[in-house]
Amino acid sequence: MAVGMGGEVWRRYAPHNMMILVQLSYTFMYFFTEAAFNRGLNPYVYVTYRHLLVAVVLWPFAYYHEKKLRPKMTWMLFLEIFVLSLVGVSLTLNMYFASLKYTSPTFVASMVNAVASITFVIAIVLRMEIVDVKSARGLAKVGGTVVSFAGVTTMTLYKGTAIASPWKAPIHIDGSNAVHQSWLKGAFLAVASCVCWSIWYIMQATSVKRYPAELSLTAWMATVGGIQSLAFTVILKHHKEDWLIGFGLKFWCIIYSGIACSGFAVFAQLWCTKKKGPVFVTMSTPLSTIMVAILAYFIFGENLYVGSIIGGVVVILGLYMLLWGKDKDQQYNASSEERVADLDCEMQRANITNVSPGKSGSEEDSNTTRQEGIYCHSHE
């Protein structure tokens, strides 16, 4: 009995647990990646190697595990995957990691919290979201979006003074406390990457319906996105030394990021998007922000900036205002569907009462009314 209840609880909260693991994977990635960048790893080369690696790792599992689930590839479906990879891999991640090179892990992790609000705005434009501004839940969603954008603006335009760690860090990342050049450039790259990320989440919601094999779709996006990034990087970095990474920190950074983030995290996000929708996937991002800030300040001894702290708190506040409104929306929609179902049951009961199977109705009518009564009873 206890085992059965435990399994039921796990199934109920499986999407939540998956997203916690995703954010934990991203938290460690920020520091590994920053250290590798400080050792000379180019962000574009990093993105290319990372996705080609995950493509090689995932394809054998995807091929054998989803043989019956994977739909037949068509030119239109491939074009959709091509665009999905371009937006979610090539554009998003190249801008995202370029912004990390110019700013800091805390800044980038805080900026990602705006993805939910941007996703919400795009969903409204595409009529995937309906806002009732006369209700508290509708005002919460609109207000949360505005607050979140205010936080993003603060983080982008105001860096503020640095708050140094009060003690010697147990772990030191070379160059982590150096003054970052082109902070504003990095901030705008981070905002642009968040916009592309939001578009990617929206596209995923429809793509997983046409291509329900999440593991194969992840492998396809890693392959196509890696090739796109390769073509882009060769144009910018065509010297041989730019592509040599050795077997030290750069190599292990790519291995970890490819398997944990481009592999497991993308697959988990696709699965959670299918189960809970694109907005749910973004709700766990503040967890990574908090973990990154704690590790950066207390463990790695990195400076925290006032603008990032203020803006990050405001963005998270706006995010949870939005999520509160979304939760109330789901409760309202569920109660509305229940009221409609109850009304249907009342109408069915009235029809059953007015029909006398043995006298005024045929046997077919009698069977129909019995089925309606059974359906109504099972609904209750």
Short mmCIF file of C-alpha atoms in Angstrom, two decimals:
data_model
loop_
_atom_site.label_atom_id
_atom_site.label_comp_id
_atom_site.label_asym_id
_atom_site.label_seq_id
_atom_site.Cartn_x
_atom_site.Cartn_y
_atom_site.Cartn_z
CA MET A 1 0.00 0.00 0.00
CA ALA A 2 2.78 2.40 0.98
CA VAL A 3 4.72 1.51 -2.16
CA GLY A 4 1.65 2.20 -4.28
CA MET A 5 1.11 5.57 -2.63
CA GLY A 6 4.79 6.43 -3.10
CA GLY A 7 4.56 5.58 -6.79
CA GLU A 8 1.45 7.71 -7.15
CA VAL A 9 3.16 10.66 -5.45
CA TRP A 10 6.20 10.26 -7.70
CA ARG A 11 4.05 10.21 -10.85
CA ARG A 12 2.16 13.26 -9.67
CA TYR A 13 5.30 15.30 -8.97
CA ALA A 14 7.56 13.80 -11.65
CA PRO A 15 7.55 17.01 -13.78
CA HIS A 16 8.49 19.08 -10.71
CA ASN A 17 11.34 16.72 -9.80
CA MET A 18 12.59 16.67 -13.37
CA MET A 19 12.74 20.48 -13.52
CA ILE A 20 14.63 20.62 -10.19
CA LEU A 21 17.26 18.29 -11.65
CA VAL A 22 17.39 20.43 -14.79
CA GLN A 23 18.09 23.59 -12.79
CA LEU A 24 20.73 21.80 -10.71
CA SER A 25 22.44 20.73 -13.94
CA TYR A 26 22.40 24.30 -15.22
CA THR A 27 23.78 25.66 -11.93
CA PHE A 28 27.00 23.65 -12.15
CA MET A 29 27.25 24.34 -15.87
CA TYR A 30 27.57 28.10 -15.31
CA PHE A 31 30.73 27.72 -13.24
CA PHE A 32 32.33 25.03 -15.38
CA THR A 33 31.69 27.14 -18.46
CA GLU A 34 32.98 30.38 -16.95
CA ALA A 35 36.18 28.64 -15.86
CA ALA A 36 36.65 27.16 -19.35
CA PHE A 37 36.06 30.55 -20.99
CA ASN A 38 38.68 32.09 -18.71
CA ARG A 39 41.07 29.38 -19.91
CA GLY A 40 40.53 30.47 -23.52
CA LEU A 41 37.60 28.34 -24.74
CA ASN A 42 35.62 30.22 -27.39
CA PRO A 43 31.83 30.34 -26.74
CA TYR A 44 30.93 29.48 -30.35
CA VAL A 45 33.33 26.53 -30.48
CA TYR A 46 31.91 25.42 -27.13
CA VAL A 47 28.31 25.43 -28.40
CA THR A 48 29.30 23.55 -31.56
CA TYR A 49 31.26 20.78 -29.83
CA ARG A 50 28.64 20.48 -27.11
CA HIS A 51 25.75 19.75 -29.46
CA LEU A 52 27.66 17.50 -31.83
CA LEU A 53 28.68 15.47 -28.79
CA VAL A 54 25.12 15.10 -27.49
CA ALA A 55 23.94 14.13 -30.98
CA VAL A 56 26.44 11.24 -31.07
CA VAL A 57 25.46 10.13 -27.55
CA LEU A 58 21.68 10.37 -27.99
CA TRP A 59 21.10 8.87 -31.44
CA PRO A 60 21.68 5.19 -30.53
CA PHE A 61 19.28 5.45 -27.57
CA ALA A 62 16.71 7.40 -29.58
CA TYR A 63 16.86 4.99 -32.51
CA TYR A 64 16.24 1.81 -30.53
CA HIS A 65 14.02 3.21 -27.78
CA GLU A 66 11.55 5.09 -30.02
CA LYS A 67 11.34 2.90 -33.11
CA LYS A 68 7.55 2.61 -32.94
CA LEU A 69 6.94 6.08 -31.50
CA ARG A 70 8.98 8.09 -33.99
CA PRO A 71 6.89 9.42 -36.91
CA LYS A 72 8.03 9.27 -40.51
CA MET A 73 10.32 12.15 -41.43
CA THR A 74 8.95 14.46 -44.14
CA TRP A 75 10.40 17.60 -45.69
CA MET A 76 7.92 19.80 -43.84
CA LEU A 77 8.72 18.09 -40.53
CA PHE A 78 12.46 18.44 -41.18
CA LEU A 79 11.97 22.13 -41.99
CA GLU A 80 10.16 22.56 -38.67
CA ILE A 81 13.03 20.85 -36.83
CA PHE A 82 15.51 23.01 -38.73
CA VAL A 83 13.79 26.21 -37.57
CA LEU A 84 13.36 24.82 -34.05
CA SER A 85 17.11 24.06 -33.92
CA LEU A 86 18.02 27.45 -35.36
CA VAL A 87 15.99 29.31 -32.74
CA GLY A 88 16.61 27.05 -29.74
CA VAL A 89 20.23 26.00 -30.34
CA SER A 90 22.13 28.18 -32.78
CA LEU A 91 20.74 31.63 -31.94
CA THR A 92 19.79 31.16 -28.29
CA LEU A 93 22.88 29.40 -27.00
CA ASN A 94 25.47 31.29 -29.02
CA MET A 95 24.11 34.61 -27.74
CA TYR A 96 23.57 33.19 -24.26
CA PHE A 97 27.12 31.97 -23.74
CA ALA A 98 28.60 35.04 -25.41
CA SER A 99 26.74 37.09 -22.78
CA LEU A 100 28.23 34.89 -20.03
CA LYS A 101 31.71 35.73 -21.32
CA TYR A 102 30.93 39.46 -21.06
CA THR A 103 29.00 39.43 -17.75
CA SER A 104 28.82 36.88 -14.89
CA PRO A 105 27.02 33.62 -13.98
CA THR A 106 24.78 35.41 -11.45
CA PHE A 107 23.67 37.98 -14.04
CA VAL A 108 22.94 35.40 -16.74
CA ALA A 109 21.12 33.06 -14.33
CA SER A 110 18.96 35.96 -13.10
CA MET A 111 18.13 37.09 -16.64
CA VAL A 112 16.74 33.67 -17.56
CA ASN A 113 13.86 34.26 -15.11
CA ALA A 114 12.40 36.72 -17.62
CA VAL A 115 11.81 33.89 -20.10
CA ALA A 116 8.44 33.07 -18.47
CA SER A 117 7.13 36.61 -18.92
CA ILE A 118 8.40 36.84 -22.49
CA THR A 119 6.84 33.44 -23.23
CA PHE A 120 3.56 34.70 -21.77
CA VAL A 121 3.57 37.83 -23.98
CA ILE A 122 4.30 35.80 -27.11
CA ALA A 123 1.58 33.31 -26.14
CA ILE A 124 -0.92 36.21 -25.89
CA VAL A 125 0.08 37.49 -29.34
CA LEU A 126 -0.42 33.98 -30.77
CA ARG A 127 -3.71 33.64 -28.84
CA MET A 128 -2.42 30.67 -26.87
CA GLU A 129 -3.14 32.60 -23.67
CA ILE A 130 -6.33 34.50 -22.74
CA VAL A 131 -6.18 37.33 -20.20
CA ASP A 132 -9.24 38.50 -18.29
CA VAL A 133 -8.12 41.93 -17.07
CA LYS A 134 -11.30 42.28 -14.99
CA SER A 135 -10.25 39.41 -12.71
CA ALA A 136 -7.53 39.24 -10.05
CA ARG A 137 -5.80 36.38 -11.86
CA GLY A 138 -5.67 38.36 -15.10
CA LEU A 139 -4.30 41.44 -13.35
CA ALA A 140 -1.69 39.26 -11.62
CA LYS A 141 -0.47 37.92 -14.96
CA VAL A 142 -0.29 41.36 -16.55
CA GLY A 143 1.27 42.92 -13.44
CA GLY A 144 3.79 40.11 -13.11
CA THR A 145 4.85 40.57 -16.72
CA VAL A 146 5.33 44.32 -16.26
CA VAL A 147 7.28 43.83 -13.01
CA SER A 148 9.46 41.19 -14.63
CA PHE A 149 10.31 43.48 -17.54
CA ALA A 150 11.13 46.25 -15.06
CA GLY A 151 13.62 43.91 -13.41
CA VAL A 152 15.17 43.01 -16.77
CA THR A 153 15.54 46.70 -17.61
CA THR A 154 17.23 47.34 -14.25
CA MET A 155 19.68 44.49 -14.75
CA THR A 156 20.45 45.56 -18.31
CA LEU A 157 21.01 49.28 -17.77
CA TYR A 158 22.28 49.37 -14.18
CA LYS A 159 25.30 47.32 -13.10
CA GLY A 160 25.89 48.99 -9.74
CA THR A 161 28.74 48.55 -7.32
CA ALA A 162 30.41 45.22 -6.64
CA ILE A 163 29.89 43.40 -3.34
CA ALA A 164 33.02 41.39 -2.62
CA SER A 165 32.95 38.12 -0.67
CA PRO A 166 33.97 38.74 2.99
CA TRP A 167 36.30 35.72 3.16
CA LYS A 168 38.67 33.75 1.00
CA ALA A 169 36.79 31.47 -1.37
CA PRO A 170 37.29 27.70 -0.88
CA ILE A 171 37.35 27.30 -4.68
CA HIS A 172 38.81 29.92 -6.99
CA ILE A 173 38.07 30.33 -10.68
CA ASP A 174 40.89 32.07 -12.55
CA GLY A 175 39.79 35.48 -13.78
CA SER A 176 36.33 35.26 -12.18
CA ASN A 177 36.68 38.57 -10.33
CA ALA A 178 38.24 40.40 -13.24
CA VAL A 179 36.39 43.44 -14.53
CA HIS A 180 34.09 42.26 -17.32
CA GLN A 181 34.38 44.30 -20.47
CA SER A 182 31.37 45.21 -22.63
CA TRP A 183 28.86 44.55 -19.82
CA LEU A 184 26.10 46.37 -21.71
CA LYS A 185 26.80 44.33 -24.84
CA GLY A 186 26.56 41.15 -22.79
CA ALA A 187 23.31 42.32 -21.21
CA PHE A 188 21.65 42.91 -24.58
CA LEU A 189 22.88 39.54 -25.84
CA ALA A 190 21.30 37.93 -22.76
CA VAL A 191 17.97 39.67 -23.44
CA ALA A 192 18.03 38.61 -27.11
CA SER A 193 18.80 35.02 -26.12
CA CYS A 194 15.84 35.04 -23.69
CA VAL A 195 13.51 36.20 -26.48
CA CYS A 196 14.72 33.37 -28.72
CA TRP A 197 14.39 30.96 -25.81
CA SER A 198 10.77 31.98 -25.28
CA ILE A 199 9.97 31.52 -28.97
CA TRP A 200 11.59 28.08 -28.76
CA TYR A 201 9.37 27.08 -25.82
CA ILE A 202 6.28 28.16 -27.72
CA MET A 203 7.36 26.22 -30.81
CA GLN A 204 8.06 23.12 -28.70
CA ALA A 205 4.46 23.03 -27.53
CA THR A 206 3.28 22.35 -31.10
CA SER A 207 6.32 20.40 -32.31
CA VAL A 208 6.03 17.67 -29.65
CA LYS A 209 2.46 17.04 -30.84
CA ARG A 210 3.60 16.42 -34.41
CA TYR A 211 6.78 14.63 -33.31
CA PRO A 212 5.89 12.90 -30.01
CA ALA A 213 9.24 11.06 -29.71
CA GLU A 214 10.95 13.48 -27.30
CA LEU A 215 14.33 11.71 -27.24
CA SER A 216 14.54 11.56 -31.03
CA LEU A 217 13.46 15.19 -31.31
CA THR A 218 16.22 16.16 -28.85
CA ALA A 219 18.74 14.22 -30.95
CA TRP A 220 17.52 15.88 -34.14
CA MET A 221 17.80 19.36 -32.63
CA ALA A 222 21.31 18.63 -31.30
CA THR A 223 22.41 17.37 -34.73
CA VAL A 224 20.90 20.14 -36.84
CA GLY A 225 21.74 22.85 -34.30
CA GLY A 226 25.34 21.61 -34.02
CA ILE A 227 25.77 21.70 -37.80
CA GLN A 228 24.26 25.20 -37.96
CA SER A 229 26.57 26.38 -35.20
CA LEU A 230 29.53 24.72 -36.93
CA ALA A 231 28.86 26.63 -40.16
CA PHE A 232 28.53 29.90 -38.23
CA THR A 233 31.66 29.32 -36.12
CA VAL A 234 33.88 28.32 -39.06
CA ILE A 235 33.22 31.73 -40.60
CA LEU A 236 34.25 33.55 -37.40
CA LYS A 237 36.90 31.15 -36.06
CA HIS A 238 38.65 29.48 -38.97
CA HIS A 239 42.09 29.07 -37.39
CA LYS A 240 43.15 25.59 -36.28
CA GLU A 241 44.16 26.69 -32.77
CA ASP A 242 40.63 27.96 -32.09
CA TRP A 243 39.32 24.40 -32.30
CA LEU A 244 42.00 22.64 -30.23
CA ILE A 245 40.73 22.08 -26.67
CA GLY A 246 42.99 19.34 -25.29
CA PHE A 247 41.85 17.00 -22.51
CA GLY A 248 41.76 19.40 -19.58
CA LEU A 249 39.05 21.68 -18.22
CA LYS A 250 37.77 22.71 -21.67
CA PHE A 251 37.23 19.08 -22.66
CA TRP A 252 35.38 18.08 -19.47
CA CYS A 253 33.30 21.26 -19.57
CA ILE A 254 32.02 20.29 -23.03
CA ILE A 255 31.41 16.68 -21.91
CA TYR A 256 29.39 17.75 -18.87
CA SER A 257 27.42 20.50 -20.63
CA GLY A 258 26.62 18.27 -23.59
CA ILE A 259 25.35 15.30 -21.60
CA ALA A 260 23.75 17.07 -18.62
CA CYS A 261 22.38 20.22 -20.29
CA SER A 262 22.02 19.70 -24.04
CA GLY A 263 21.01 16.07 -23.53
CA PHE A 264 19.19 15.41 -20.28
CA ALA A 265 17.91 18.96 -19.71
CA VAL A 266 16.48 19.44 -23.21
CA PHE A 267 14.83 16.01 -23.12
CA ALA A 268 13.36 16.75 -19.67
CA GLN A 269 12.06 20.13 -20.84
CA LEU A 270 10.41 18.58 -23.90
CA TRP A 271 8.78 15.94 -21.70
CA CYS A 272 7.58 18.54 -19.16
CA THR A 273 6.33 20.82 -21.95
CA LYS A 274 4.22 17.93 -23.24
CA LYS A 275 2.89 17.20 -19.75
CA LYS A 276 2.43 20.68 -18.28
CA GLY A 277 2.88 23.28 -21.03
CA PRO A 278 5.63 25.83 -21.88
CA VAL A 279 4.94 28.24 -19.00
CA PHE A 280 5.34 25.49 -16.38
CA VAL A 281 8.80 24.66 -17.70
CA THR A 282 10.02 28.19 -16.93
CA MET A 283 8.65 28.30 -13.37
CA SER A 284 11.66 26.53 -11.81
CA THR A 285 14.30 28.94 -13.14
CA PRO A 286 14.53 30.99 -9.89
CA LEU A 287 15.88 27.89 -8.16
CA SER A 288 18.96 27.96 -10.40
CA THR A 289 19.35 31.71 -9.82
CA ILE A 290 19.42 31.26 -6.06
CA MET A 291 21.86 28.34 -6.21
CA VAL A 292 24.17 30.20 -8.61
CA ALA A 293 24.19 33.31 -6.39
CA ILE A 294 24.97 31.28 -3.24
CA LEU A 295 27.76 29.28 -4.89
CA ALA A 296 29.22 32.30 -6.67
CA TYR A 297 29.45 34.42 -3.53
CA PHE A 298 30.25 31.93 -0.76
CA ILE A 299 32.07 29.10 -2.57
CA PHE A 300 33.75 30.66 -5.62
CA GLY A 301 34.29 34.13 -4.12
CA GLU A 302 32.81 36.02 -7.08
CA ASN A 303 31.55 39.57 -6.80
CA LEU A 304 27.82 40.22 -6.73
CA TYR A 305 26.60 43.45 -8.35
CA VAL A 306 23.87 45.60 -6.88
CA GLY A 307 22.06 45.96 -10.20
CA SER A 308 21.95 42.19 -10.71
CA ILE A 309 20.65 41.62 -7.17
CA ILE A 310 17.88 44.25 -7.36
CA GLY A 311 16.88 43.33 -10.89
CA GLY A 312 16.98 39.60 -10.13
CA VAL A 313 14.70 39.96 -7.12
CA VAL A 314 12.24 42.09 -9.12
CA VAL A 315 12.24 39.59 -12.01
CA ILE A 316 11.57 36.67 -9.64
CA LEU A 317 8.75 38.65 -7.97
CA GLY A 318 7.17 39.28 -11.36
CA LEU A 319 7.62 35.64 -12.32
CA TYR A 320 5.70 34.38 -9.30
CA MET A 321 2.95 36.96 -9.78
CA LEU A 322 2.56 35.57 -13.28
CA LEU A 323 2.60 31.98 -12.05
CA TRP A 324 0.02 32.76 -9.36
CA GLY A 325 -2.29 34.12 -12.05
CA LYS A 326 -1.64 31.03 -14.20
CA ASP A 327 -2.48 28.73 -11.29
CA LYS A 328 -5.74 30.55 -10.59
CA ASP A 329 -6.54 30.39 -14.30
CA GLN A 330 -6.15 26.62 -14.30
CA GLN A 331 -8.38 26.31 -11.23
CA TYR A 332 -11.01 28.53 -12.86
CA ASN A 333 -10.91 26.58 -16.13
CA ALA A 334 -11.15 23.27 -14.26
CA SER A 335 -14.20 24.46 -12.28
CA SER A 336 -15.80 25.78 -15.48
CA GLU A 337 -15.35 22.42 -17.19
CA GLU A 338 -16.83 20.70 -14.14
CA ARG A 339 -19.87 22.99 -14.21
CA VAL A 340 -20.40 22.26 -17.91
CA ALA A 341 -20.10 18.51 -17.26
CA ASP A 342 -22.60 18.74 -14.38
CA LEU A 343 -25.03 20.61 -16.63
CA ASP A 344 -24.68 17.90 -19.29
CA CYS A 345 -25.41 15.27 -16.66
CA GLU A 346 -28.56 17.09 -15.57
CA MET A 347 -29.75 17.24 -19.16
CA GLN A 348 -29.02 13.52 -19.59
CA ARG A 349 -30.99 12.69 -16.45
CA ALA A 350 -33.91 14.72 -17.80
CA ASN A 351 -33.78 12.80 -21.08
CA ILE A 352 -33.64 9.46 -19.26
CA THR A 353 -36.62 10.41 -17.11
CA ASN A 354 -38.68 11.38 -20.14
CA VAL A 355 -37.96 8.13 -22.00
CA SER A 356 -39.83 4.89 -21.23
CA PRO A 357 -37.78 2.16 -22.95
CA GLY A 358 -40.51 -0.47 -23.06
CA LYS A 359 -43.30 1.72 -24.40
CA SER A 360 -42.48 4.95 -26.14
CA GLY A 361 -38.91 4.38 -27.29
CA SER A 362 -37.09 1.85 -29.37
CA GLU A 363 -34.51 -0.55 -27.99
CA GLU A 364 -31.79 1.58 -29.57
CA ASP A 365 -33.05 4.66 -27.71
CA SER A 366 -33.08 2.65 -24.51
CA ASN A 367 -29.47 1.57 -24.98
CA THR A 368 -28.46 5.15 -25.72
CA THR A 369 -30.08 6.50 -22.55
CA ARG A 370 -28.48 3.74 -20.48
CA GLN A 371 -25.04 4.64 -21.86
CA GLU A 372 -25.62 8.32 -21.11
CA GLY A 373 -26.63 7.43 -17.56
CA ILE A 374 -23.53 5.26 -17.11
CA TYR A 375 -21.28 8.08 -18.43
CA CYS A 376 -22.86 10.62 -16.10
CA HIS A 377 -22.51 8.26 -13.13
CA SER A 378 -18.84 7.60 -13.88
CA HIS A 379 -18.18 11.32 -14.14
CA GLU A 380 -19.63 11.85 -10.69
#
